[in-house]
Coordinates of C-alpha atoms and ligand atoms in Angstrom, one line a residue:
M1 CA -34.0 13.1 24.4
I2 CA -36.6 15.1 22.6
V3 CA -39.6 13.6 20.9
E4 CA -41.2 15.9 18.4
M5 CA -44.9 15.0 17.6
G6 CA -46.3 15.6 14.0
T7 CA -48.7 18.5 13.4
G8 CA -52.1 17.1 14.3
A9 CA -51.0 14.4 16.7
T10 CA -53.9 13.5 18.8
P11 CA -54.0 13.6 22.7
E12 CA -54.0 9.7 22.7
E13 CA -50.8 9.7 20.6
I14 CA -49.1 12.2 22.9
D15 CA -50.2 10.0 25.9
G16 CA -48.7 7.0 24.2
V17 CA -45.3 8.6 24.3
V18 CA -45.8 9.8 27.9
Q19 CA -46.8 6.3 29.0
R20 CA -43.9 4.6 27.1
A21 CA -41.4 7.1 28.8
K22 CA -42.9 6.4 32.2
S23 CA -42.7 2.7 31.7
L24 CA -39.0 3.1 31.2
G25 CA -38.6 5.2 34.3
L26 CA -38.1 8.5 32.6
D27 CA -39.4 11.9 33.7
I28 CA -41.1 13.9 31.1
Q29 CA -41.6 17.5 30.2
L30 CA -44.5 18.4 28.0
N31 CA -44.4 21.4 25.7
L32 CA -47.8 21.9 24.1
G33 CA -47.3 24.3 21.1
T34 CA -50.1 25.8 19.0
D35 CA -49.7 23.3 16.3
K36 CA -46.8 21.0 17.6
T37 CA -46.2 19.2 20.8
V38 CA -42.6 18.4 22.0
V39 CA -42.0 15.9 24.8
A40 CA -38.7 16.2 26.5
L41 CA -37.5 12.9 28.1
L42 CA -35.3 13.2 31.1
G43 CA -33.3 10.5 32.9
S44 CA -29.8 9.5 33.5
N45 CA -29.8 6.6 31.1
T46 CA -31.3 8.1 28.0
G47 CA -28.0 7.8 26.2
Q48 CA -28.4 3.9 26.5
L49 CA -31.8 4.0 25.0
S50 CA -32.5 3.6 21.3
T51 CA -34.3 6.5 19.7
D52 CA -36.4 3.9 17.8
I53 CA -38.3 3.1 21.0
F54 CA -40.2 6.4 20.5
A55 CA -39.7 6.9 16.7
V56 CA -42.0 3.9 16.0
L57 CA -44.9 5.3 18.1
P58 CA -47.9 6.7 16.2
G59 CA -47.9 10.5 15.7
V60 CA -44.2 10.9 16.4
E61 CA -42.4 12.9 13.7
K62 CA -38.7 13.0 14.9
V63 CA -36.6 11.9 17.9
A64 CA -33.3 13.7 18.7
R65 CA -30.7 13.1 21.4
I66 CA -29.2 15.8 23.4
M67 CA -26.9 13.5 25.4
K68 CA -24.0 12.0 23.5
P69 CA -24.1 8.2 23.0
Y70 CA -20.6 7.7 24.4
K71 CA -20.0 8.0 28.1
L72 CA -16.6 6.8 29.4
A73 CA -14.7 8.6 26.6
S74 CA -16.5 11.9 27.3
R75 CA -15.3 14.9 29.3
E76 CA -18.7 14.7 31.2
V77 CA -17.3 11.7 32.9
K78 CA -13.7 12.8 33.2
A79 CA -13.1 16.6 32.8
E80 CA -9.3 16.6 32.9
D81 CA -7.0 15.3 30.1
S82 CA -5.9 11.6 30.3
V83 CA -2.3 10.9 29.9
V84 CA -1.2 7.5 28.7
S85 CA 2.3 6.4 29.7
I86 CA 4.4 3.9 27.8
D87 CA 7.8 3.2 29.5
G88 CA 7.8 6.8 30.9
I89 CA 6.8 8.3 27.5
E90 CA 3.6 10.2 28.2
V91 CA 1.0 10.8 25.4
G92 CA -1.3 13.6 26.2
G93 CA 1.2 15.7 28.1
K94 CA 3.4 18.6 26.8
R95 CA 5.5 16.4 24.5
I96 CA 4.4 15.7 20.9
V97 CA 5.0 12.0 20.7
V98 CA 6.1 10.9 17.4
M99 CA 5.6 7.2 16.4
A100 CA 7.4 6.4 13.2
G101 CA 8.5 3.4 11.1
P102 CA 7.6 1.3 8.2
C103 CA 4.0 0.3 7.3
A104 CA 5.0 -3.4 7.5
V105 CA 7.8 -5.3 9.0
E106 CA 9.6 -6.8 6.0
S107 CA 13.0 -7.9 7.2
E108 CA 15.5 -7.6 10.1
E109 CA 17.6 -5.3 8.0
Q110 CA 14.7 -3.0 7.0
L111 CA 13.4 -2.8 10.6
M112 CA 16.7 -2.1 12.2
A113 CA 17.5 0.6 9.6
A114 CA 14.1 2.2 10.1
A115 CA 14.5 2.1 14.0
S116 CA 17.9 3.7 13.8
V117 CA 16.6 6.6 11.6
V118 CA 13.5 7.4 13.5
K119 CA 15.2 7.2 16.9
K120 CA 18.1 9.4 15.8
N121 CA 15.7 12.0 14.6
G122 CA 13.5 12.2 17.7
A123 CA 10.8 9.6 17.4
C124 CA 10.2 7.8 20.6
I125 CA 8.0 4.9 19.4
L126 CA 8.7 2.5 16.5
R127 CA 5.8 1.5 14.4
G128 CA 5.7 -1.6 12.0
G129 CA 2.9 -3.9 11.1
A130 CA 3.4 -7.7 11.5
F131 CA -0.3 -8.5 10.7
K132 CA -1.6 -6.2 7.8
P133 CA -5.3 -5.8 7.1
R134 CA -5.1 -5.7 3.3
T135 CA -8.0 -4.9 1.1
S136 CA -7.2 -7.8 -1.1
P137 CA -6.5 -11.3 0.2
F138 CA -3.8 -11.6 -2.5
S139 CA -1.7 -8.8 -1.2
F140 CA 1.2 -9.2 1.3
Q141 CA -0.4 -10.0 4.7
G142 CA 2.6 -9.4 6.9
L143 CA 5.3 -11.6 8.4
E144 CA 2.9 -12.3 11.3
K145 CA 4.7 -14.1 14.3
A146 CA 8.1 -13.8 12.6
G147 CA 7.4 -10.0 12.2
L148 CA 6.5 -9.8 15.9
E149 CA 9.8 -11.5 16.8
L150 CA 11.7 -8.9 14.7
L151 CA 9.9 -6.1 16.5
A152 CA 10.9 -7.5 19.8
K153 CA 14.6 -7.9 18.7
T154 CA 14.7 -4.3 17.3
R155 CA 13.0 -2.9 20.5
E156 CA 15.8 -4.5 22.6
Q157 CA 18.6 -3.4 20.4
F158 CA 17.4 0.3 20.1
N159 CA 15.6 0.5 23.5
I160 CA 12.5 1.8 21.8
P161 CA 8.9 0.8 22.5
V162 CA 6.9 -0.6 19.6
V163 CA 3.4 -0.2 18.2
T164 CA 1.9 -2.9 16.0
E165 CA -1.5 -3.8 14.7
V166 CA -3.7 -6.6 15.9
V167 CA -6.4 -7.7 13.5
S168 CA -8.1 -10.5 15.3
S169 CA -9.4 -11.0 18.8
H170 CA -7.7 -14.4 18.8
D171 CA -4.3 -12.8 18.4
V172 CA -4.5 -10.2 21.3
G173 CA -2.6 -12.5 23.7
L174 CA 0.1 -13.2 21.2
V175 CA 0.6 -9.6 19.9
S176 CA 0.5 -8.3 23.6
K177 CA 3.5 -10.5 24.4
Y178 CA 5.7 -8.6 21.9
A179 CA 4.2 -5.0 21.5
D180 CA 4.1 -2.1 24.0
I181 CA 1.1 -0.7 22.1
L182 CA -1.6 -2.5 20.2
Q183 CA -3.0 -0.7 17.1
V184 CA -6.6 -1.3 16.1
G185 CA -6.8 -0.3 12.4
A186 CA -9.4 1.9 10.7
R187 CA -11.0 -1.2 9.3
N188 CA -11.4 -2.7 12.6
M189 CA -12.7 0.3 14.6
Q190 CA -16.2 -1.4 15.1
N191 CA -14.8 -4.9 15.6
F192 CA -16.5 -5.1 19.0
A193 CA -15.1 -8.6 19.8
L194 CA -11.6 -7.3 19.2
L195 CA -12.2 -4.1 21.2
T196 CA -13.6 -6.1 24.1
E197 CA -10.6 -8.5 24.1
I198 CA -8.1 -5.6 24.1
G199 CA -10.2 -3.9 26.8
K200 CA -9.8 -7.1 29.0
S201 CA -6.1 -7.3 28.3
K202 CA -5.6 -3.7 29.7
H203 CA -2.8 -3.4 27.2
T204 CA -2.1 0.2 25.9
V205 CA -4.0 0.6 22.6
V206 CA -4.2 3.1 19.8
L207 CA -7.8 3.2 18.3
K208 CA -7.7 4.4 14.7
R209 CA -10.8 6.2 13.4
G210 CA -12.7 4.1 10.8
L211 CA -12.7 5.4 7.3
S212 CA -16.3 6.2 7.2
A213 CA -16.9 6.8 11.0
T214 CA -18.2 9.9 12.6
V215 CA -16.3 11.2 15.6
T216 CA -19.3 10.1 17.8
E217 CA -19.0 6.5 16.4
W218 CA -15.3 6.6 17.1
L219 CA -15.6 7.8 20.7
T220 CA -18.4 5.3 21.3
A221 CA -16.0 2.5 20.0
A222 CA -13.5 3.7 22.6
D223 CA -16.1 3.1 25.2
Y224 CA -15.8 -0.6 24.5
L225 CA -12.2 -0.5 25.6
L226 CA -12.8 1.7 28.5
A227 CA -15.9 -0.3 29.7
E228 CA -13.5 -3.4 30.3
G229 CA -11.4 -1.2 32.6
N230 CA -8.7 -0.4 30.1
N231 CA -7.7 3.3 30.6
Q232 CA -4.6 3.1 28.4
V233 CA -6.5 4.3 25.3
I234 CA -5.0 6.6 22.6
L235 CA -7.1 7.8 19.7
C236 CA -5.7 8.2 16.2
E237 CA -7.2 10.2 13.4
R238 CA -6.2 9.0 9.9
G239 CA -8.4 10.6 7.4
I240 CA -11.8 9.7 6.2
R241 CA -13.4 8.9 2.9
T242 CA -15.0 11.8 1.1
F243 CA -15.7 12.7 -2.5
E244 CA -12.3 14.2 -2.8
D245 CA -9.9 11.8 -4.5
S246 CA -6.7 13.9 -4.8
T247 CA -5.5 12.5 -1.5
R248 CA -5.9 8.9 -0.4
F249 CA -8.3 10.0 2.4
S250 CA -9.4 13.4 3.6
L251 CA -7.5 14.4 6.6
D252 CA -10.1 15.7 9.0
I253 CA -8.2 18.4 10.8
G254 CA -11.4 19.6 12.3
S255 CA -11.7 16.3 14.3
I256 CA -8.7 17.4 16.4
P257 CA -10.3 20.3 18.2
V258 CA -13.7 18.4 18.3
V259 CA -12.2 15.3 19.9
K260 CA -10.3 17.5 22.4
K261 CA -13.4 19.4 23.3
F262 CA -15.6 16.3 23.9
S263 CA -13.0 13.6 25.1
H264 CA -10.3 13.4 27.6
L265 CA -8.5 10.8 25.7
P266 CA -5.0 11.6 24.1
L267 CA -5.1 12.0 20.4
I268 CA -2.4 11.3 17.8
V269 CA -2.9 11.8 14.0
D270 CA -1.5 9.8 11.1
P271 CA -0.8 12.0 8.1
S272 CA 0.6 9.1 6.0
H273 CA -2.6 7.3 5.3
A274 CA -4.6 10.4 4.8
A275 CA -2.0 11.7 2.3
G276 CA -1.3 8.7 0.3
H277 CA 1.8 10.4 -1.1
Y278 CA 5.1 11.2 0.5
S279 CA 5.2 14.8 -0.9
L280 CA 1.9 15.7 1.1
V281 CA 2.9 14.3 4.4
P282 CA 5.0 17.1 5.8
A283 CA 2.5 19.9 5.4
M284 CA -0.2 17.7 6.9
A285 CA 2.1 16.8 9.8
K286 CA 2.7 20.5 10.6
A287 CA -1.0 21.3 10.4
I288 CA -1.7 18.4 12.8
V289 CA 0.8 19.7 15.4
A290 CA -0.6 23.3 15.1
A291 CA -4.1 22.1 15.5
G292 CA -3.5 20.6 19.0
A293 CA -2.9 16.8 18.5
D294 CA -0.7 15.0 21.1
G295 CA 1.3 13.1 18.6
L296 CA 2.0 11.8 15.1
L297 CA 2.0 8.3 13.5
I298 CA 4.2 8.5 10.4
E299 CA 5.3 6.0 7.9
V300 CA 9.1 6.0 7.3
H301 CA 11.0 3.4 5.2
P302 CA 14.8 3.1 4.7
N303 CA 14.1 2.7 1.0
P304 CA 10.5 3.5 0.0
K305 CA 11.0 2.4 -3.5
K306 CA 11.5 -1.1 -2.3
A307 CA 8.7 -1.1 0.2
L308 CA 6.3 -4.0 0.1
V309 CA 3.4 -1.9 1.5
D310 CA 2.7 1.9 1.3
G311 CA 6.1 2.9 -0.2
L312 CA 4.4 5.9 -2.1
Q313 CA 3.3 7.5 1.3
S314 CA 6.5 6.6 3.2
L315 CA 9.1 9.2 4.0
T316 CA 12.7 8.6 3.3
P317 CA 15.2 8.9 6.1
S318 CA 16.3 12.4 4.9
D319 CA 12.7 13.6 4.4
F320 CA 11.9 12.4 7.9
A321 CA 14.9 14.2 9.4
R322 CA 13.9 17.5 7.7
L323 CA 10.3 17.2 8.8
M324 CA 11.2 16.6 12.5
K325 CA 13.4 19.8 12.4
E326 CA 10.6 21.7 10.8
L327 CA 8.0 20.5 13.4
R328 CA 10.0 21.7 16.4
P329 CA 9.3 25.5 16.1
I330 CA 5.6 24.7 15.3
A331 CA 5.4 22.6 18.5
K332 CA 7.0 25.4 20.4
S333 CA 4.5 28.0 19.1
V334 CA 1.7 25.9 20.6
G335 CA 3.4 25.5 23.9
R336 CA 4.6 21.9 23.2
Y337 CA 7.9 20.2 22.4
I338 CA 9.0 17.2 20.4
Ligands
PEP1 C1 -1.5 1.2 9.1 O1 -1.2 1.9 10.1 O2 -0.6 0.8 8.4 C2 -2.8 1.0 8.6 C3 -3.2 -0.1 8.0 O3 -3.6 2.1 8.8 P1 -5.2 2.3 8.8 O4 -5.8 1.2 9.6 O5 -5.4 3.6 9.3 O6 -5.5 2.1 7.3
MN2 MN1 0.3 1.6 5.9

């Protein structure tokens, strides 16, 4: 951590910073410039210390971190890529893992039809929300336990693992009984009680990026899962809120190489929620594969016009089949396969 003193900071003020650092067991390096003094604070735990501890001291102008606040998700702790395995399906290996299905579980007929289509075209995990985190309390909230039962039935019938969202820490036990992968939605990325509970459960989890979260905040949230000993963590980019309103969210393609550079965790990307419109999903999905993601999470509905949730951004079975064909040569060009 670097503490920059204001111009004209007195020797007493500089000493105040030095004494505070020493009281915390930190080593210091003083850089006395002609009109500015910089104090470098050295120690293994500076990432855990709030910058405010020094920012409040008299004479201090600015405090900046050099170490990242996240630890367990970082490549500094684990240099090699992590691979998360679900029933032998590896996320983070050579294969681009496609998770696809409807936004919400609506009925047995709908879910079975979706499972059949996504599996036939090469997706290896079925998605479908039983608990839906809706912006309005008056919108369809999901079939809840009945939805979980339909997921379990479809999983048996099609021999395909399922990913579904858990919205509350109280439901982690229940959802874990039915789902192969728990999804933490964008709106819950910093629900620390939920993250801790899932961490304790050791259940495989997809952690979506919050809609206004920086990559650093997202990776620090992943530390909550890892800190409980859950190493089965997959990250999912899904677009962030910006001033741009021609898409539902702005797909942050740049976060793919950034996450890959700083974290060992596997990363999938959801183009559906970023796009908000089915016509934009294929181009985004191709860019995601080309940029180095380990997988995709795509909304596919047997009949999007009748969908209860997110029909506008859901691909039809034929659109999905076409996209999967188009993705294969792109995957190959970056040394991967689907
Ligand atoms: C979803 O996957 O259906 C969903 C609600 O996504 P997000 O949390 O990214 O909005
Ligand atoms: Mn959705």
